[in-house]
PDB file of C-alpha atoms and ligand atoms in Angstrom:
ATOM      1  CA  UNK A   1       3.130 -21.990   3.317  1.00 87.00           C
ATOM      2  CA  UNK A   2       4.561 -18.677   4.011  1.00 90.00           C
ATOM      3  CA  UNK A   3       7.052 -18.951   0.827  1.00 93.00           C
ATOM      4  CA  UNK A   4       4.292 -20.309  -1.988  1.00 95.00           C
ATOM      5  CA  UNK A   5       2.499 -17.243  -0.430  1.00 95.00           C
ATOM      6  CA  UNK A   6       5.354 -14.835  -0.874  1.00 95.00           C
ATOM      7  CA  UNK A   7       6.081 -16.476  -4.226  1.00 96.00           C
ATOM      8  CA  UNK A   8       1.848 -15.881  -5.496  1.00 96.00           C
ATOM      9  CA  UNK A   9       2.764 -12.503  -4.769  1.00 97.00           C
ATOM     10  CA  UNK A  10       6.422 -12.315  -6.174  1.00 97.00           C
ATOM     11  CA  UNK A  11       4.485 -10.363  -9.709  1.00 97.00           C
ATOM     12  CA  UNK A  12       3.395  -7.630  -8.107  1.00 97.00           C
ATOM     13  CA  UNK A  13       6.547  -7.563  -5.625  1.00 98.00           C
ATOM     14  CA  UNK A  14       8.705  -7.460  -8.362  1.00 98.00           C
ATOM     15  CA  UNK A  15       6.525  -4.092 -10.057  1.00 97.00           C
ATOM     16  CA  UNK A  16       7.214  -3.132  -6.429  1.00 97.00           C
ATOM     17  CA  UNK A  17      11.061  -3.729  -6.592  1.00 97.00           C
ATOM     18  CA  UNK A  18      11.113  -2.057 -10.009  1.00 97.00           C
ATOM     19  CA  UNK A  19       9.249   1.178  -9.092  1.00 95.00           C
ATOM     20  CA  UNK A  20      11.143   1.128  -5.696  1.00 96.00           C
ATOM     21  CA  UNK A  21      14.413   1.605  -7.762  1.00 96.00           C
ATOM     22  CA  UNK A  22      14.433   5.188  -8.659  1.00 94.00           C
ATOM     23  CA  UNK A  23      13.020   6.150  -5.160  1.00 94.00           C
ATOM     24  CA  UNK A  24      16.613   4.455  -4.591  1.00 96.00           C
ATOM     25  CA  UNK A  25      18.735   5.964  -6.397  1.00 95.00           C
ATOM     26  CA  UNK A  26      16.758   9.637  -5.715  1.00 93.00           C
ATOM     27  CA  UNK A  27      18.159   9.306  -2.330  1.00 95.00           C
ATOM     28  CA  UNK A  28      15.936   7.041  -0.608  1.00 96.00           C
ATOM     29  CA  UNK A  29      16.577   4.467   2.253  1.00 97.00           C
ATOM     30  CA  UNK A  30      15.562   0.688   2.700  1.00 97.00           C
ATOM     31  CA  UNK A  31      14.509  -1.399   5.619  1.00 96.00           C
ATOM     32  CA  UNK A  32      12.834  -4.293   6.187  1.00 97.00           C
ATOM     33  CA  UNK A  33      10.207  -4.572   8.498  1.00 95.00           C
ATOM     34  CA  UNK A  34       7.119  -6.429   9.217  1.00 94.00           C
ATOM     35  CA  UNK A  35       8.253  -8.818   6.263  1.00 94.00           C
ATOM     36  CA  UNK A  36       8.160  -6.546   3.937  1.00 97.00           C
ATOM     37  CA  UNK A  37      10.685  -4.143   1.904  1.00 97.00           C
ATOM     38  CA  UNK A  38       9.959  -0.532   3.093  1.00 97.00           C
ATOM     39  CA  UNK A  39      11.790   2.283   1.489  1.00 97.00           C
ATOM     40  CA  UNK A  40      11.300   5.908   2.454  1.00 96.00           C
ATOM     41  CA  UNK A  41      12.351   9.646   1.583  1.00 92.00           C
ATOM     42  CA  UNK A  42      14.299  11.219  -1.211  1.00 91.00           C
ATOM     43  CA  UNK A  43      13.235  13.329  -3.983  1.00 91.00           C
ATOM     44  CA  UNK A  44      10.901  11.053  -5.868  1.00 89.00           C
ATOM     45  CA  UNK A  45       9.053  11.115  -2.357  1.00 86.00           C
ATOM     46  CA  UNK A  46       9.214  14.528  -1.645  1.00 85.00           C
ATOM     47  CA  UNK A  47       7.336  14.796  -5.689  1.00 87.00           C
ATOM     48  CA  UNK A  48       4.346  12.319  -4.894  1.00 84.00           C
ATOM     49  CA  UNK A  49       3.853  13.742  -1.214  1.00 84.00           C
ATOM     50  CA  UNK A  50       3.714  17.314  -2.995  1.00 86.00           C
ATOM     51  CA  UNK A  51       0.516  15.885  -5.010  1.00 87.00           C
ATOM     52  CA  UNK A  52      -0.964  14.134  -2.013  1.00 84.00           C
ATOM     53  CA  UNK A  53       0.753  10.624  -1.837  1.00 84.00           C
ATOM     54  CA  UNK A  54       1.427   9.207   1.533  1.00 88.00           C
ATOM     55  CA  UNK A  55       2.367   5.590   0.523  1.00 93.00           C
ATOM     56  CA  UNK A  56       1.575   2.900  -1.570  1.00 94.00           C
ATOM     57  CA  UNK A  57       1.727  -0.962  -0.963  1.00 97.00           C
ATOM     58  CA  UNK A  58       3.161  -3.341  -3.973  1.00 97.00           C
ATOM     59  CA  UNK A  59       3.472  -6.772  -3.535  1.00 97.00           C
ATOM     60  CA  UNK A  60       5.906  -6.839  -0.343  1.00 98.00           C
ATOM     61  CA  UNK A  61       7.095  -3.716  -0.986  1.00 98.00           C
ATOM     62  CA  UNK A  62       5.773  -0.643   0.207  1.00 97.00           C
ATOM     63  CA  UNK A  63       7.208   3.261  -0.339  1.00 96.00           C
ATOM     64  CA  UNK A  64       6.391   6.005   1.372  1.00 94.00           C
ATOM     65  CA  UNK A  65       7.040  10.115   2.423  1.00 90.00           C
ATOM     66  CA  UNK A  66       9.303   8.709   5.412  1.00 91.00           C
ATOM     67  CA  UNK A  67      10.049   6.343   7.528  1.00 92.00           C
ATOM     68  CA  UNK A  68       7.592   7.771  10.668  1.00 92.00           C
ATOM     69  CA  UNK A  69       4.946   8.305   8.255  1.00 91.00           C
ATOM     70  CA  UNK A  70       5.398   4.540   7.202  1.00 94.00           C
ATOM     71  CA  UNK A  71       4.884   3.272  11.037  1.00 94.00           C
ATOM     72  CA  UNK A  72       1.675   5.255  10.712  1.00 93.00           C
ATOM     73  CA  UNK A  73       0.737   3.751   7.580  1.00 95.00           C
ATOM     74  CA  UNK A  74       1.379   0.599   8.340  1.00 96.00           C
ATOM     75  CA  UNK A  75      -1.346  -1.098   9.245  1.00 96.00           C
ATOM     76  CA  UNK A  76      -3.506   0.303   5.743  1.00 97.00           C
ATOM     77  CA  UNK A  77      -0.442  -0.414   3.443  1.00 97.00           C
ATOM     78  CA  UNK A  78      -0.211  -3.977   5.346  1.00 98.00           C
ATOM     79  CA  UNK A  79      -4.113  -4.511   4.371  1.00 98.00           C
ATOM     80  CA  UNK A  80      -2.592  -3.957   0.602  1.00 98.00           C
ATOM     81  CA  UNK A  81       0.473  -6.366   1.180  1.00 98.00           C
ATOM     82  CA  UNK A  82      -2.707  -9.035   2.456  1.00 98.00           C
ATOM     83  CA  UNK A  83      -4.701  -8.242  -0.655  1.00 98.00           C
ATOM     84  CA  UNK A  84      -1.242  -9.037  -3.250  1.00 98.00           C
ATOM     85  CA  UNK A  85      -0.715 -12.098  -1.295  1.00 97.00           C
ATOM     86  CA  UNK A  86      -4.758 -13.286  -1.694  1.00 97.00           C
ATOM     87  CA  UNK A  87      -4.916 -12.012  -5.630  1.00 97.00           C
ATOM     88  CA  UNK A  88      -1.349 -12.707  -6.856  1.00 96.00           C
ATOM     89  CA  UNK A  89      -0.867 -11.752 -10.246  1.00 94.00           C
ATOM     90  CA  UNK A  90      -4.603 -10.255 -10.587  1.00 97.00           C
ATOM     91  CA  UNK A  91      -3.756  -8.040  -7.755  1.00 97.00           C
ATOM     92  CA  UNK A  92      -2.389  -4.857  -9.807  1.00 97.00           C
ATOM     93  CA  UNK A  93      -5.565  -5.150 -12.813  1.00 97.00           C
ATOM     94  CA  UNK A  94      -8.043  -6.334  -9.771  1.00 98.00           C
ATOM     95  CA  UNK A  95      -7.064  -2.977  -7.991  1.00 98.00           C
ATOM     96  CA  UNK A  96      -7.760  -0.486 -10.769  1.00 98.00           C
ATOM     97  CA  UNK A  97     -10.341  -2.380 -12.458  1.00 98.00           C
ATOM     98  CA  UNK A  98     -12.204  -1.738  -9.046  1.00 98.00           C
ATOM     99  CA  UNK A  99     -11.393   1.560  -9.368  1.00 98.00           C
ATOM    100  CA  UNK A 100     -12.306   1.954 -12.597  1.00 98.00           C
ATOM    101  CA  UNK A 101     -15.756   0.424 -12.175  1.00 98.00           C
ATOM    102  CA  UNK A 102     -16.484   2.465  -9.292  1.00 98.00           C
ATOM    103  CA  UNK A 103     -15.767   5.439 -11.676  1.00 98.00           C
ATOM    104  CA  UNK A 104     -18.516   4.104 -14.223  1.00 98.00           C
ATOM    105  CA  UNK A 105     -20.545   4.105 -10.895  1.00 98.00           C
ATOM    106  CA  UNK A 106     -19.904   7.503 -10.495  1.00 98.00           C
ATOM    107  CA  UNK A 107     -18.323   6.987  -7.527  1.00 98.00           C
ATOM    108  CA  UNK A 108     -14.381   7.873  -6.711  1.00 97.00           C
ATOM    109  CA  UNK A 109     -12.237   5.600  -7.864  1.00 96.00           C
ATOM    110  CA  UNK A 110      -9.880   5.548  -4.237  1.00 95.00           C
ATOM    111  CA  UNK A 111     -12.399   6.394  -1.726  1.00 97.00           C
ATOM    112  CA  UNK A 112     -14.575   3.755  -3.181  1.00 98.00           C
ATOM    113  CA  UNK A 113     -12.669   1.210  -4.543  1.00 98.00           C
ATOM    114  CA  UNK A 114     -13.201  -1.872  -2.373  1.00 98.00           C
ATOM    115  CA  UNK A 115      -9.990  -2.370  -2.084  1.00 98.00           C
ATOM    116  CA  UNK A 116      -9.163   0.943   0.335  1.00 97.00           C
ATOM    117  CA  UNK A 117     -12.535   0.165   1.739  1.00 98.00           C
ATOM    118  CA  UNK A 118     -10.859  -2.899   3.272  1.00 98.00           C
ATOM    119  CA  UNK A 119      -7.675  -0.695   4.444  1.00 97.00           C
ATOM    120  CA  UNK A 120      -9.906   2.235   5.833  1.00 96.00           C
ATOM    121  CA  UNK A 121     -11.849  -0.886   7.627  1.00 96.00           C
ATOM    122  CA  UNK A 122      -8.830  -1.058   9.352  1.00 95.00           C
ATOM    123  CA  UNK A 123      -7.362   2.380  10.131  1.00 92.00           C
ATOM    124  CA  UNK A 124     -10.916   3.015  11.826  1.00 93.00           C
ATOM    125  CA  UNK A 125      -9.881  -0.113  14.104  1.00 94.00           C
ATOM    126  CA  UNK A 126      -6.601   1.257  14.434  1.00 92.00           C
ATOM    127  CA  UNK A 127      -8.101   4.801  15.600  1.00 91.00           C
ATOM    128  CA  UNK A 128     -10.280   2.968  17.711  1.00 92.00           C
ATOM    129  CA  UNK A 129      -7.897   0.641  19.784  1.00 90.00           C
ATOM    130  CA  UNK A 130      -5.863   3.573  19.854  1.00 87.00           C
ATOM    131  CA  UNK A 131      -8.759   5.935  21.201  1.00 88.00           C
ATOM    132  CA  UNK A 132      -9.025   3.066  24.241  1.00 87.00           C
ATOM    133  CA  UNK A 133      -5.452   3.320  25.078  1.00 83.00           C
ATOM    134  CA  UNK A 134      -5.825   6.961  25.754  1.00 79.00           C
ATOM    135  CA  UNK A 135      -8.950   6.291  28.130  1.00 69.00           C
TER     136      UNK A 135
HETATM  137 ZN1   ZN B   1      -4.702   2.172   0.492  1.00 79.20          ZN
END
């Protein structure tokens, strides 16, 4: 089951694999973890983090500032990988098409796109199990 999953996703994994590349060859590293392709730093990074980018979730792929920042982001950008495995193909035009309609809406296209909604849903569960520990 797990493979015809990974395999529904394999489209947007592979936009994943291709954007991943010149975060590569910029100087950043790879790992996998979780079951998923993480790859972290160099100076494509250091660009998006400069405008506000923290990470971003493709298919099983996910990029981000650094490799600390990704164990913080995990469980958000693991609510994306979820989402590419559920939508497949549709994932990538699903995701800004939501965006886009909460735009029309007036609304913000991130903060409100259903599809963050679902991956703030679970940093706030995250932040709260976390918030018991330190009781
Ligand atoms: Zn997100």
């Amino acid at each position: 089951m797990r493979l015809l999953i990974f395999l529904w996703a394999l489209p947007t994994t592979l936009v994943g694999v291709m954007a991943a590349i010149p975060w590569v060859l910029s100087g950043a590293k790879t790992r996998i973890a979780h079951g998923v392709l993480e790859v972290h730093g160099g100076k494509i990074a250091l660009w998006f983090m400069r405008r506000g980018f923290a990470a971003i979730a493709l298919g099983h792929v996910i990029m981000g500032f650094s490799a600390s920042r990704l164990e913080q982001l995990r469980p958000h950008e693991h609510v994306h990988v979820r989402q590419a495995e559920r939508w497949g193909i549709l994932f990538i035009p699903a995701y800004l098409l939501a965006g886009l309609w909460q735009k029309l809406q007036g609304r913000h296209m991130y903060y409100d796109n259903p599809f963050e909604l679902e991956a703030f849903a679970m940093d706030a569960k995250v932040a709260e199990t976390n918030t018991r520990k330190q009781v």
